[in-house]
mmCIF file of C-alpha atoms and ligand atoms in Angstrom:
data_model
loop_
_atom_site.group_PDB
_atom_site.id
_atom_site.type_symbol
_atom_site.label_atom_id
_atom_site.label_comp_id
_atom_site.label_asym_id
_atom_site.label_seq_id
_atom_site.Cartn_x
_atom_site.Cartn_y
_atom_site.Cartn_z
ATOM 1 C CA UNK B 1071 -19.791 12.779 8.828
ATOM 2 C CA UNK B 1072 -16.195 13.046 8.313
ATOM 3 C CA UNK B 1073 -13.814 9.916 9.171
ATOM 4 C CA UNK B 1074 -10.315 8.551 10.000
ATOM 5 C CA UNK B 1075 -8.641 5.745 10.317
ATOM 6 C CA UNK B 1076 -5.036 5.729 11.655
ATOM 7 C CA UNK B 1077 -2.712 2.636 12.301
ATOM 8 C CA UNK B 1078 0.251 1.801 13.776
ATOM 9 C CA UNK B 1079 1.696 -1.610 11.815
ATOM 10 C CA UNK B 1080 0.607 -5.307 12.252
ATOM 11 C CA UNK B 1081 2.044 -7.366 14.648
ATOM 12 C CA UNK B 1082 2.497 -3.599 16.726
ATOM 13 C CA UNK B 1083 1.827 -3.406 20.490
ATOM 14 C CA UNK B 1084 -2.004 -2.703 21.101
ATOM 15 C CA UNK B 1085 -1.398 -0.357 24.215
ATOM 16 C CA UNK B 1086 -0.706 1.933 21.639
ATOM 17 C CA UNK B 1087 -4.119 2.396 20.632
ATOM 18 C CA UNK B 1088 -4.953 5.356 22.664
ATOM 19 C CA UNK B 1089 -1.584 7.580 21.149
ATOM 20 C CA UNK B 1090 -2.735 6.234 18.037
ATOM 21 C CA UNK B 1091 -5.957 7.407 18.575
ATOM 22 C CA UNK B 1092 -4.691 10.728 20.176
ATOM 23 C CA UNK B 1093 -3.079 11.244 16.613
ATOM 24 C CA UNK B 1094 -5.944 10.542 14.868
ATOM 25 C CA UNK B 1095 -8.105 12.974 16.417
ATOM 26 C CA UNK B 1096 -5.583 15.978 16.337
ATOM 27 C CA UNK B 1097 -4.926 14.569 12.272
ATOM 28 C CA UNK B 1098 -8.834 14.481 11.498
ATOM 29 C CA UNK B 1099 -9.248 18.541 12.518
ATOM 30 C CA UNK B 1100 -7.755 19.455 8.833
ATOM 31 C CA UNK B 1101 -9.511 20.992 6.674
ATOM 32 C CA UNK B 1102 -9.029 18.267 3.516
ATOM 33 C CA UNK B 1103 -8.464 14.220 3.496
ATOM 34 C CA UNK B 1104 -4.962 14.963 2.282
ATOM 35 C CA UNK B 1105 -4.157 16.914 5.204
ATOM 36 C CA UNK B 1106 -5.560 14.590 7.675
ATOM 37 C CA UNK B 1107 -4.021 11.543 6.390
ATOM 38 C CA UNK B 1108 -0.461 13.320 6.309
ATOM 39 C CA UNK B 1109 -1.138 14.630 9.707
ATOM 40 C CA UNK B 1110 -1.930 11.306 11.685
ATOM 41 C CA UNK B 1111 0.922 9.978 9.580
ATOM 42 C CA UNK B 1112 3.713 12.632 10.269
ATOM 43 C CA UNK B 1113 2.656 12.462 14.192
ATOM 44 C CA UNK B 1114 3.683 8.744 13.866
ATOM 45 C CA UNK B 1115 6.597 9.486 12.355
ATOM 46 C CA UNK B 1116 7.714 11.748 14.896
ATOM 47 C CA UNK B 1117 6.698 9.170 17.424
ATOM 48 C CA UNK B 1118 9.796 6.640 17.952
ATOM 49 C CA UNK B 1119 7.360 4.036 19.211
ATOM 50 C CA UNK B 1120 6.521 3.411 15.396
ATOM 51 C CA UNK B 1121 8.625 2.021 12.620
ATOM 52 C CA UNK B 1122 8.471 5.067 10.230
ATOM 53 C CA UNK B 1123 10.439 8.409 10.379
ATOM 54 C CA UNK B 1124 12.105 8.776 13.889
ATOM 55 C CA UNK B 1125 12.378 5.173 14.924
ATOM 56 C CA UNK B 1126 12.561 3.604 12.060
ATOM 57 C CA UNK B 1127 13.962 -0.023 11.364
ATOM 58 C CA UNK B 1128 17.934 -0.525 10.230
ATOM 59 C CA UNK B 1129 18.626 -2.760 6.995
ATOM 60 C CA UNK B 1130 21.174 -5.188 7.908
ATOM 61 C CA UNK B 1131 24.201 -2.975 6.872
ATOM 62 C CA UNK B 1132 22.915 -0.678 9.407
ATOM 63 C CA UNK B 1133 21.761 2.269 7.012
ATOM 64 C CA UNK B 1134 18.195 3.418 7.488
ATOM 65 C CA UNK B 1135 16.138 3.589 4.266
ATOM 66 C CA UNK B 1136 12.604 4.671 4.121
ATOM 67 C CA UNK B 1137 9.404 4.358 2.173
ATOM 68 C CA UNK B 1138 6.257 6.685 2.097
ATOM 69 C CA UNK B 1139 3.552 7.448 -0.330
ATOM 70 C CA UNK B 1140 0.382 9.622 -0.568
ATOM 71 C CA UNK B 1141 -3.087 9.116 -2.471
ATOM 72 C CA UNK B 1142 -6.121 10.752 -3.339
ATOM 73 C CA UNK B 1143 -8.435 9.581 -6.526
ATOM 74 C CA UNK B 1144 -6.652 10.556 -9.807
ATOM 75 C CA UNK B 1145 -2.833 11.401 -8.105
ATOM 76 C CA UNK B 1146 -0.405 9.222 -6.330
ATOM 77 C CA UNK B 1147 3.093 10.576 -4.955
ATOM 78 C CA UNK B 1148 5.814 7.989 -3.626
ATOM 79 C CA UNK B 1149 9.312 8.053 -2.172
ATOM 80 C CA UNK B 1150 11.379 4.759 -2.307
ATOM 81 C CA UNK B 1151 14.415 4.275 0.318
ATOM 82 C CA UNK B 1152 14.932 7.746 1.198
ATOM 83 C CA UNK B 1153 17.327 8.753 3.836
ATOM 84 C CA UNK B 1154 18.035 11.406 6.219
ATOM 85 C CA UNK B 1155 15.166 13.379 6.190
ATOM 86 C CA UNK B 1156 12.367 14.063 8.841
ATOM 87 C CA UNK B 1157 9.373 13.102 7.567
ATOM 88 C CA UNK B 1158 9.248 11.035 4.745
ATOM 89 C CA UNK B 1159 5.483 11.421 4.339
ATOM 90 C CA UNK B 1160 6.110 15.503 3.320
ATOM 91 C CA UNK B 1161 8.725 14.474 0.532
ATOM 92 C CA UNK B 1162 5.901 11.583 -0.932
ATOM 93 C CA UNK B 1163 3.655 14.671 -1.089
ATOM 94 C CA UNK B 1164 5.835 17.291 -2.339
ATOM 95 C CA UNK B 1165 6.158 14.712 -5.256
ATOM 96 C CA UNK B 1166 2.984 14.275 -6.133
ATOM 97 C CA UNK B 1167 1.471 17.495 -5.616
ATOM 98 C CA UNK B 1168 5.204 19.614 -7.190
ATOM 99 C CA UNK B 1169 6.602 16.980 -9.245
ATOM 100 C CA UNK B 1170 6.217 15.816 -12.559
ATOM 101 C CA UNK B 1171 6.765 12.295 -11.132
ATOM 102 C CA UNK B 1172 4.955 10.263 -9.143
ATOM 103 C CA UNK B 1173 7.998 8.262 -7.381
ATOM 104 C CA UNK B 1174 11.031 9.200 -6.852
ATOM 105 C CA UNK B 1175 13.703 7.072 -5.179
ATOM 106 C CA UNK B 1176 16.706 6.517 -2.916
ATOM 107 C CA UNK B 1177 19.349 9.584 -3.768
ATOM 108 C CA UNK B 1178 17.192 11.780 -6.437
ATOM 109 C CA UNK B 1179 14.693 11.048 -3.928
ATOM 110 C CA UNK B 1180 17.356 13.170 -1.355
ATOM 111 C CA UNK B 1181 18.110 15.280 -3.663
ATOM 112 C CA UNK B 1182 14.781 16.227 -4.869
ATOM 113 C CA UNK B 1183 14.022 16.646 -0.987
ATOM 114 C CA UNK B 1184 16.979 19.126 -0.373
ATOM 115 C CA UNK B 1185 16.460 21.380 -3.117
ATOM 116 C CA UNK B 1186 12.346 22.095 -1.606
ATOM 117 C CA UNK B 1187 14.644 22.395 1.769
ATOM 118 C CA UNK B 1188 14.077 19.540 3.543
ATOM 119 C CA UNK B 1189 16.970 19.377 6.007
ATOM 120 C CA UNK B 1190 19.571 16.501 7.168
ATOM 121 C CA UNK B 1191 18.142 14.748 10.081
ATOM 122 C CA UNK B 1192 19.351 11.337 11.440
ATOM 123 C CA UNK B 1193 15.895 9.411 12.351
ATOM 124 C CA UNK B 1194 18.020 6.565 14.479
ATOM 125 C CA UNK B 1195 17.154 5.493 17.663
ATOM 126 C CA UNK B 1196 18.622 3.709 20.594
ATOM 127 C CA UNK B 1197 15.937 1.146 19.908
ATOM 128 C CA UNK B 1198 16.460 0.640 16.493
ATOM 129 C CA UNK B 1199 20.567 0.229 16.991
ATOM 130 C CA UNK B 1200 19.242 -2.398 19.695
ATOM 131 C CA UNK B 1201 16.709 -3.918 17.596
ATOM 132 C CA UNK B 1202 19.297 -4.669 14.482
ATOM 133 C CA UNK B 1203 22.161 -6.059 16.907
ATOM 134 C CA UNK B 1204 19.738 -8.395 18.274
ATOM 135 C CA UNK B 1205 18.525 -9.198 14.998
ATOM 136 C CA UNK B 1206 22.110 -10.114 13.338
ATOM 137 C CA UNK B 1207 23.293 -11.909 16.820
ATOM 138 C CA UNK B 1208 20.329 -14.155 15.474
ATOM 139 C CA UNK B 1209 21.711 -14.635 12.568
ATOM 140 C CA UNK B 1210 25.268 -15.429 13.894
ATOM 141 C CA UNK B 1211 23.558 -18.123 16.327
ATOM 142 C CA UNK B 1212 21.515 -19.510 13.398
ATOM 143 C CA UNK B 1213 18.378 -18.956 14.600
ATOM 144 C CA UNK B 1214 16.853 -16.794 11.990
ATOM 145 C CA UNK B 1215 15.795 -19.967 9.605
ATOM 146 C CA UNK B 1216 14.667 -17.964 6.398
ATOM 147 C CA UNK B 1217 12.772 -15.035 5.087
ATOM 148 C CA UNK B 1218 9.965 -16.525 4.229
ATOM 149 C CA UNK B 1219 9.463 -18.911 7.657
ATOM 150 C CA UNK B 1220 6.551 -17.551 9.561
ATOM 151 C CA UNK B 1221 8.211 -17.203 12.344
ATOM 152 C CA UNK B 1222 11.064 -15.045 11.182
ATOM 153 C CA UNK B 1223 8.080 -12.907 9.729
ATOM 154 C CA UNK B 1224 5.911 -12.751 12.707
ATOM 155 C CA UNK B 1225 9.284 -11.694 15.018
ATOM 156 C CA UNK B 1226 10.798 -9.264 12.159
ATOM 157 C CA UNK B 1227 8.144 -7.547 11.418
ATOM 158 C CA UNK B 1228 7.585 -3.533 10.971
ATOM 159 C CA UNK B 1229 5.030 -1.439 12.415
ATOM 160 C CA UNK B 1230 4.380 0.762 9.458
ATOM 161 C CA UNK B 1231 2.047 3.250 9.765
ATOM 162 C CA UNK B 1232 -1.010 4.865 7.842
ATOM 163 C CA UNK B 1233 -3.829 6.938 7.670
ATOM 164 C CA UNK B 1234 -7.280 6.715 5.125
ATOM 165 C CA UNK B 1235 -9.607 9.451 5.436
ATOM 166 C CA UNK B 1236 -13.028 10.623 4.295
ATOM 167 C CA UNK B 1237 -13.334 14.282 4.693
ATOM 168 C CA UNK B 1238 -16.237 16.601 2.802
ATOM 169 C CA UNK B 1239 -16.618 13.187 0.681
ATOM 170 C CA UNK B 1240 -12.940 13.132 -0.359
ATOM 171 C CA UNK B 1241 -11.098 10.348 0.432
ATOM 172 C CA UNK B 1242 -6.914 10.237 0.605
ATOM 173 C CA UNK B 1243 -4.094 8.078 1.658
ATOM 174 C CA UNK B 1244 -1.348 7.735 3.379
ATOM 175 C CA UNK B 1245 1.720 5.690 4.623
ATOM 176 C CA UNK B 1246 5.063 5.819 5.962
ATOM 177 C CA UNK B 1247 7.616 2.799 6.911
ATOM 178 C CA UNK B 1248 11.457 2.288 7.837
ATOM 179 C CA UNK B 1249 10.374 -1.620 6.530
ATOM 180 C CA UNK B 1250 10.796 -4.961 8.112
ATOM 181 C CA UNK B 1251 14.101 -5.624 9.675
ATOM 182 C CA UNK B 1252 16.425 -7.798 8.584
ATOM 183 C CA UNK B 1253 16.303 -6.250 4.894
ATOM 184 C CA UNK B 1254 19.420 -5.691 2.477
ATOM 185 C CA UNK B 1255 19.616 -2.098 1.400
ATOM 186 C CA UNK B 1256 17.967 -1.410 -1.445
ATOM 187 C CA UNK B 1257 14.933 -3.296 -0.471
ATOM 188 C CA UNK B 1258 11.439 -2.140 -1.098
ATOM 189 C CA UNK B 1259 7.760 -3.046 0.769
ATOM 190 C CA UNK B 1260 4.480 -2.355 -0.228
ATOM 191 C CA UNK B 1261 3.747 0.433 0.970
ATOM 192 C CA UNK B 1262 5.292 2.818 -1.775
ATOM 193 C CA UNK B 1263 3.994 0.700 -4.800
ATOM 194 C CA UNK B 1264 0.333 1.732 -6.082
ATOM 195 C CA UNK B 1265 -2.110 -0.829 -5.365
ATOM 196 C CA UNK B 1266 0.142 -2.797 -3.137
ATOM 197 C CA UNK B 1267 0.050 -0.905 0.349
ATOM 198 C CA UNK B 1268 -1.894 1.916 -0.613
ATOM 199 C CA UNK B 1269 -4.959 2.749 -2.929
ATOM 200 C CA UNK B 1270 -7.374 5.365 -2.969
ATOM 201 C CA UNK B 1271 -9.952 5.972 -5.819
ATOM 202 C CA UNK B 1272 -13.571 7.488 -5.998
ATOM 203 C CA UNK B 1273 -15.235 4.563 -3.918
ATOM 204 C CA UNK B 1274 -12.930 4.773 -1.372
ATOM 205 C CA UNK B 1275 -8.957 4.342 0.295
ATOM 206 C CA UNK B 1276 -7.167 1.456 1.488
ATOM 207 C CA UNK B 1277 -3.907 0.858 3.288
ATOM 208 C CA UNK B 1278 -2.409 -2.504 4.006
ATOM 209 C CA UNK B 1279 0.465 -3.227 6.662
ATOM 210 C CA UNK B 1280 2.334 -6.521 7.149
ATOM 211 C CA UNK B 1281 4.576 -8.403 5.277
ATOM 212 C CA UNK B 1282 5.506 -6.054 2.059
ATOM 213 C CA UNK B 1283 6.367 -8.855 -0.438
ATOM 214 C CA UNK B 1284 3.181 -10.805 0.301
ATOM 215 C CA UNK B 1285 1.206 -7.676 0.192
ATOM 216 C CA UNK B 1286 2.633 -6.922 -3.283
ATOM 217 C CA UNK B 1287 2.144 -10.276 -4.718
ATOM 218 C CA UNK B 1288 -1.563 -9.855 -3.996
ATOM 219 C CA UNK B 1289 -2.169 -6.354 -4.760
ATOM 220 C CA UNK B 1290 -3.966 -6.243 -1.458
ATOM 221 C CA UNK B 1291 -4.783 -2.748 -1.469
ATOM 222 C CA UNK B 1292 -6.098 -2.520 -5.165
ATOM 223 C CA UNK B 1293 -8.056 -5.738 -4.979
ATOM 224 C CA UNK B 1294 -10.026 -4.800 -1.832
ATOM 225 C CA UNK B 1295 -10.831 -1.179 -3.426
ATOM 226 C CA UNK B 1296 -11.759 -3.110 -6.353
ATOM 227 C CA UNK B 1297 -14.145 -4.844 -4.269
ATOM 228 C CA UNK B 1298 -15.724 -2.026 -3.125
ATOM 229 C CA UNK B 1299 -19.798 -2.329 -2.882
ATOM 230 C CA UNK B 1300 -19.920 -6.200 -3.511
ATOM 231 C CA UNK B 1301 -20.124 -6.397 0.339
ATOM 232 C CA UNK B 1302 -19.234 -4.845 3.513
ATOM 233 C CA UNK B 1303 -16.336 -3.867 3.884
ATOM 234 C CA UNK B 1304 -15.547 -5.773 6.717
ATOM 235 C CA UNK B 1305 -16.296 -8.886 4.715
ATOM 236 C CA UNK B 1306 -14.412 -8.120 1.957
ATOM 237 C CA UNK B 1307 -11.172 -7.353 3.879
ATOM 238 C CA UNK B 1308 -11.296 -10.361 6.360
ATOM 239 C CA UNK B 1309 -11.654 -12.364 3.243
ATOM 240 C CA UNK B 1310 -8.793 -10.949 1.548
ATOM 241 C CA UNK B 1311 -6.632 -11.312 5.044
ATOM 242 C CA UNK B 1312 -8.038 -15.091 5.375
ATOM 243 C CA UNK B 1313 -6.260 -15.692 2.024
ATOM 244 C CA UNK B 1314 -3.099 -15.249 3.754
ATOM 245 C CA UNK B 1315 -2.870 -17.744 6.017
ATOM 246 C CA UNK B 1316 -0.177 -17.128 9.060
ATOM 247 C CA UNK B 1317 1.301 -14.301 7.345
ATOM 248 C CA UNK B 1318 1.179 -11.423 9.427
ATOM 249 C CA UNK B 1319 -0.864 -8.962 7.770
ATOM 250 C CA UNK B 1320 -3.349 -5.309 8.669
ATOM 251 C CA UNK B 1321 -5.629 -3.402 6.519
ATOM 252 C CA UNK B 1322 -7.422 -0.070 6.901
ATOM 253 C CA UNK B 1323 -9.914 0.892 4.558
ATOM 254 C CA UNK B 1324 -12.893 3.474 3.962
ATOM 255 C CA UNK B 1325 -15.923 3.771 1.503
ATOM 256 C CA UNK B 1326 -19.029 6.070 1.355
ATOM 257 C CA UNK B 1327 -20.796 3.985 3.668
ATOM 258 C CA UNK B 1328 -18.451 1.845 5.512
ATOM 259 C CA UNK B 1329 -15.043 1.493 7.457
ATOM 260 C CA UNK B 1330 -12.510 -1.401 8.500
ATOM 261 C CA UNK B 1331 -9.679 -1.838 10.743
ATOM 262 C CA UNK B 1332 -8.742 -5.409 10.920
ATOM 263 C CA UNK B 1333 -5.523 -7.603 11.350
ATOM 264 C CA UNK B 1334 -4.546 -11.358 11.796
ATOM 265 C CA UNK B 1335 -2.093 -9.935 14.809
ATOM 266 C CA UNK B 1336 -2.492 -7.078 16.947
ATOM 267 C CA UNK B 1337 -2.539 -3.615 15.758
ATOM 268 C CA UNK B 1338 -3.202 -0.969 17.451
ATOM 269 C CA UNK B 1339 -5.811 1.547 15.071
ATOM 270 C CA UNK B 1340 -8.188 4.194 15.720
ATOM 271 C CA UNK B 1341 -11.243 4.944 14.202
ATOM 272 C CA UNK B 1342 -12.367 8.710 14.667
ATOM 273 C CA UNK B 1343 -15.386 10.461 13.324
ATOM 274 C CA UNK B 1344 -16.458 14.299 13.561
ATOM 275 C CA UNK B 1345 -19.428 16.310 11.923
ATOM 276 C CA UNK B 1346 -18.471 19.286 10.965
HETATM 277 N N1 LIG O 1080 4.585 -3.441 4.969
HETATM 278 C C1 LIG O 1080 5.830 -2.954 5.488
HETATM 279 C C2 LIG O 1080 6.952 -3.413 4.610
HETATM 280 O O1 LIG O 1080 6.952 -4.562 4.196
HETATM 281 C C3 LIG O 1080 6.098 -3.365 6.882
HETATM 282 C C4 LIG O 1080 4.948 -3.165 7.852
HETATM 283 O O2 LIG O 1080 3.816 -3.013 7.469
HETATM 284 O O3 LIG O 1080 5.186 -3.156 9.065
HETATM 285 O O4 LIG O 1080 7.835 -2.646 4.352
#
């Protein structure tokens, strides 16, 4: 039985559960769990409804940075605040898979993506001009108290998306952000570090969603994989999501046996399954 799991960012709306799982079912046709995972992940991308890609969130000085990285057991590839490109997802990839690297970031990231032919492309939105002005009209009235207040980080949240897949018994990766708003340039989530927002081994593949710099100070993806077979999975993730209290916070994750979707906030995910 062949699975994936596709999300689309904590704290997201959960009416989009049936695009999401639209995605998921066109990404899970493939014929690896590489493929799939980029697949569900480019198609959310493309998708300005989600915060990665097309659509994804401004930094405060208005630029648009993005994150993405790609896993399978044994390889990793990452970008770090890439901009002006289509799919960030593709560039993670083409590093890992035709790179001697396994992250590359901001301009050699650009560069590395131009030379393989990746072409300029502007991934603002209406939306996301919208969402930054009322974001720093916050800020001018005060209201935005500090990073680290809950409620700044339940209303500034992303809607990152990923994918984890288990396809012929392989497992893979992936996930692709434009980060939380309200960021200075230069800043960088979870998702692109190894064993932060994304982790995929022999037992298995986990991706995490929510705040980045909590998610990084836990390791949250590399301690649930790490946890692999002590429990269900189920267990194991809503005890690692317990340990964060109100901080907003998703994880998807897959093993041999077992599968997980689960998030203190809504987020809309999709769990598909085919036999080939
Ligand atoms: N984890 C992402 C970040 O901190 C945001 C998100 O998951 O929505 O960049």
């Amino acid at each position: 039985m062949d699975v994936l799991i596709a999300h689309g960012g904590a704290s997201h709306r959960e009416d989009l559960r049936k695009i999401v799982e639209k995605y998921a079912f066109n990404a899970i046709e493939e014929e690896n769990a590489l493929n799939a995972v980029i697949k569900a992940v480019m198609l959310m991308e493309d998708d300005p409804e989600f915060n990665a890609g097309t659509g994804s969130n401004m930094r405060v000085d208005g630029s648009i940075q993005m994150d993405a990285a790609v896993m399978v057991p044994g390889d990793f590839g990452a970008v770090i605040n890439i901009e002006y490109v289509k799919n960030p997802v593709l560039v993670a990839r083409d590093v890992m898979l035709r790179s001697p690297h396994m992250i590359l970031a901001g301009d050699g990231a650009l560069k590395f993506a131009r030379k393989l032919g990746y072409e300029y492309y502007d991934p603002s939105t209406e939306e996301a001009i919208k969402r930054r002005e009322r974001v720093l009209q916050k800020l001018k009235n005060g209201e935005i108290p500090s990073y680290y207040h809950p409620q700044f980080l339940a209303e500034f949240l992303g809607d990152t998306v990923g994918a984890v897949a288990r396809i012929n018994g392989e497992f893979a990766a992936a996930v692709s952000t434009g980060g939380t708003s309200l960021t200075l340039r230069g800043r960088v989530g979870d998702s692109p570090i190894i064993g932060a927002g994304i982790y995929c081994g022999k037992k298995g593949a986990v991706v995490a969603t929510g705040i980045g710099e909590e998610i990084m100070r836990r390791m949250l993806s590399f301690r649930i994989y790490n946890r692999i077979g002590e429990k269900c999975l189920e267990e194991i993730c809503r005890e690692e999501i317990e340990k964060f209290g109100d901080i907003p916070v998703g994880v998807i994750a897959i093993s041999d046996e077992d599968v997980c979707a689960i998030s203190n906030r809504s987020m809309p995910y999709a769990i598909v399954k085919t036999q080939r």
